Amino acid sequence: MSDILLFGATGVVGRLTARHLAGHDVILAGRDVEKLRELRDEINPAWEIATGDAHSADDMAALAARAAVVISCVGPYSRVGWEMVNACAIAGTDYVDLCGEVPFIRRVIDTHHGTTSARIV
């Protein structure tokens, strides 16, 4: 198990986040394996890469199980964020994102706060 799984790693925010994590144990995750490889090779060739479909509960469960913390940089969260949040809540994996979409945040709180508390940030 790695310390951190960075989901949506090849987008603008994901790339910036990856650079800040250069000295950590990270799995870069997203849709495009070639873009993930390029990013990994640029920042830390020792990092693992993983792919998954944000709409697939099974894919997100498999990714969430691979790290202690998931940092999600995908968006818009209301369209592609739910399966990862849900997978992390079920797996007990800490989760953080930069979502500013109030209805999505409300849904996460209403659904998972009672069982996850501060694990979903």
mmCIF file of C-alpha atoms in Angstrom:
data_model
loop_
_atom_site.group_PDB
_atom_site.id
_atom_site.type_symbol
_atom_site.label_atom_id
_atom_site.label_comp_id
_atom_site.label_asym_id
_atom_site.label_seq_id
_atom_site.Cartn_x
_atom_site.Cartn_y
_atom_site.Cartn_z
ATOM 1 C CA MET A 1 0.000 0.000 0.000
ATOM 2 C CA SER A 2 1.269 3.454 -0.895
ATOM 3 C CA ASP A 3 0.919 6.565 1.204
ATOM 4 C CA ILE A 4 -0.933 8.624 -1.410
ATOM 5 C CA LEU A 5 -2.969 7.983 -4.542
ATOM 6 C CA LEU A 6 -3.300 11.114 -6.668
ATOM 7 C CA PHE A 7 -6.428 10.722 -8.797
ATOM 8 C CA GLY A 8 -6.771 13.030 -11.788
ATOM 9 C CA ALA A 9 -3.010 13.419 -11.804
ATOM 10 C CA THR A 10 -2.614 14.613 -15.392
ATOM 11 C CA GLY A 11 -4.916 17.629 -15.236
ATOM 12 C CA VAL A 12 -3.687 21.118 -14.398
ATOM 13 C CA VAL A 13 -4.283 20.861 -10.643
ATOM 14 C CA GLY A 14 -3.184 17.228 -10.571
ATOM 15 C CA ARG A 15 0.162 18.074 -12.175
ATOM 16 C CA LEU A 16 0.778 20.920 -9.721
ATOM 17 C CA THR A 17 -0.109 18.631 -6.835
ATOM 18 C CA ALA A 18 2.171 15.882 -8.148
ATOM 19 C CA ARG A 19 5.125 18.266 -8.186
ATOM 20 C CA HIS A 20 4.516 19.106 -4.521
ATOM 21 C CA LEU A 21 4.461 15.398 -3.674
ATOM 22 C CA ALA A 22 7.769 14.576 -5.406
ATOM 23 C CA GLY A 23 9.424 13.249 -2.242
ATOM 24 C CA HIS A 24 6.509 11.078 -1.137
ATOM 25 C CA ASP A 25 5.323 7.561 -1.958
ATOM 26 C CA VAL A 26 2.672 8.252 -4.615
ATOM 27 C CA ILE A 27 0.554 6.342 -7.095
ATOM 28 C CA LEU A 28 -0.445 8.524 -10.034
ATOM 29 C CA ALA A 29 -3.938 7.629 -11.216
ATOM 30 C CA GLY A 30 -6.158 8.734 -14.061
ATOM 31 C CA ARG A 31 -7.587 7.732 -17.434
ATOM 32 C CA ASP A 32 -4.644 8.008 -19.811
ATOM 33 C CA VAL A 33 -1.751 5.642 -19.107
ATOM 34 C CA GLU A 34 0.580 7.448 -21.530
ATOM 35 C CA LYS A 35 0.040 10.827 -19.866
ATOM 36 C CA LEU A 36 0.520 9.188 -16.469
ATOM 37 C CA ARG A 37 3.818 7.639 -17.606
ATOM 38 C CA GLU A 38 5.058 10.974 -18.950
ATOM 39 C CA LEU A 39 4.217 12.726 -15.678
ATOM 40 C CA ARG A 40 5.803 9.977 -13.589
ATOM 41 C CA ASP A 41 8.987 10.013 -15.653
ATOM 42 C CA GLU A 42 9.185 13.798 -15.327
ATOM 43 C CA ILE A 43 8.766 13.900 -11.531
ATOM 44 C CA ASN A 44 9.649 10.561 -9.930
ATOM 45 C CA PRO A 45 10.295 7.454 -12.063
ATOM 46 C CA ALA A 46 9.857 5.241 -8.985
ATOM 47 C CA TRP A 47 6.173 6.091 -8.667
ATOM 48 C CA GLU A 48 3.509 3.582 -9.648
ATOM 49 C CA ILE A 49 0.744 4.426 -12.075
ATOM 50 C CA ALA A 50 -2.831 3.158 -12.148
ATOM 51 C CA THR A 51 -5.818 3.724 -14.382
ATOM 52 C CA GLY A 52 -9.498 3.763 -13.628
ATOM 53 C CA ASP A 53 -12.836 5.027 -14.865
ATOM 54 C CA ALA A 54 -14.279 7.637 -12.481
ATOM 55 C CA HIS A 55 -17.784 6.327 -13.228
ATOM 56 C CA SER A 56 -16.916 2.749 -12.223
ATOM 57 C CA ALA A 57 -17.527 1.812 -8.592
ATOM 58 C CA ASP A 58 -15.318 -1.255 -9.040
ATOM 59 C CA ASP A 59 -12.421 0.758 -10.491
ATOM 60 C CA MET A 60 -12.652 3.343 -7.720
ATOM 61 C CA ALA A 61 -12.821 0.653 -5.027
ATOM 62 C CA ALA A 62 -9.669 -0.949 -6.420
ATOM 63 C CA LEU A 63 -7.849 2.392 -6.457
ATOM 64 C CA ALA A 64 -9.031 3.429 -2.980
ATOM 65 C CA ALA A 65 -7.697 0.170 -1.540
ATOM 66 C CA ARG A 66 -4.169 0.912 -2.802
ATOM 67 C CA ALA A 67 -3.308 3.914 -0.596
ATOM 68 C CA ALA A 68 -3.727 5.371 2.860
ATOM 69 C CA VAL A 69 -4.925 8.688 1.398
ATOM 70 C CA VAL A 70 -6.599 9.609 -1.890
ATOM 71 C CA ILE A 71 -6.183 13.137 -3.203
ATOM 72 C CA SER A 72 -8.768 13.717 -5.903
ATOM 73 C CA CYS A 73 -8.146 16.374 -8.542
ATOM 74 C CA VAL A 74 -10.907 15.300 -10.916
ATOM 75 C CA GLY A 75 -13.828 17.465 -11.763
ATOM 76 C CA PRO A 76 -16.440 18.554 -11.956
ATOM 77 C CA TYR A 77 -17.018 16.561 -8.799
ATOM 78 C CA SER A 78 -20.786 16.438 -9.250
ATOM 79 C CA ARG A 79 -20.208 14.580 -12.513
ATOM 80 C CA VAL A 80 -17.157 12.394 -11.820
ATOM 81 C CA GLY A 81 -16.375 12.581 -8.096
ATOM 82 C CA TRP A 82 -18.968 10.452 -6.349
ATOM 83 C CA GLU A 83 -17.656 6.935 -6.968
ATOM 84 C CA MET A 84 -14.221 7.757 -5.519
ATOM 85 C CA VAL A 85 -15.635 9.463 -2.421
ATOM 86 C CA ASN A 86 -17.947 6.519 -1.863
ATOM 87 C CA ALA A 87 -15.138 3.984 -2.400
ATOM 88 C CA CYS A 88 -12.907 5.758 0.110
ATOM 89 C CA ALA A 89 -15.694 5.926 2.688
ATOM 90 C CA ILE A 90 -16.382 2.207 2.329
ATOM 91 C CA ALA A 91 -12.683 1.253 2.399
ATOM 92 C CA GLY A 92 -11.781 3.546 5.293
ATOM 93 C CA THR A 93 -9.297 5.403 3.100
ATOM 94 C CA ASP A 94 -8.676 9.045 3.954
ATOM 95 C CA TYR A 95 -9.870 11.349 1.167
ATOM 96 C CA VAL A 96 -9.267 14.984 0.283
ATOM 97 C CA ASP A 97 -10.257 17.131 -2.685
ATOM 98 C CA LEU A 98 -10.571 20.796 -3.593
ATOM 99 C CA CYS A 99 -14.254 20.726 -4.427
ATOM 100 C CA GLY A 100 -16.204 23.953 -4.163
ATOM 101 C CA GLU A 101 -19.478 22.486 -5.439
ATOM 102 C CA VAL A 102 -21.846 22.982 -2.506
ATOM 103 C CA PRO A 103 -24.511 20.422 -3.552
ATOM 104 C CA PHE A 104 -21.819 17.751 -3.972
ATOM 105 C CA ILE A 105 -20.270 18.569 -0.600
ATOM 106 C CA ARG A 106 -23.709 18.432 1.030
ATOM 107 C CA ARG A 107 -24.353 15.003 -0.519
ATOM 108 C CA VAL A 108 -21.018 13.703 0.790
ATOM 109 C CA ILE A 109 -21.725 15.025 4.294
ATOM 110 C CA ASP A 110 -25.279 13.702 4.354
ATOM 111 C CA THR A 111 -24.227 10.283 3.102
ATOM 112 C CA HIS A 112 -20.938 9.625 4.859
ATOM 113 C CA HIS A 113 -20.275 11.940 7.797
ATOM 114 C CA GLY A 114 -21.861 9.664 10.372
ATOM 115 C CA THR A 115 -19.567 6.777 9.514
ATOM 116 C CA THR A 116 -16.395 8.468 8.289
ATOM 117 C CA SER A 117 -16.216 11.703 10.284
ATOM 118 C CA ALA A 118 -12.940 13.473 9.435
ATOM 119 C CA ARG A 119 -11.734 10.803 6.985
ATOM 120 C CA ILE A 120 -13.460 12.609 4.113
ATOM 121 C CA VAL A 121 -12.193 16.204 3.896
#
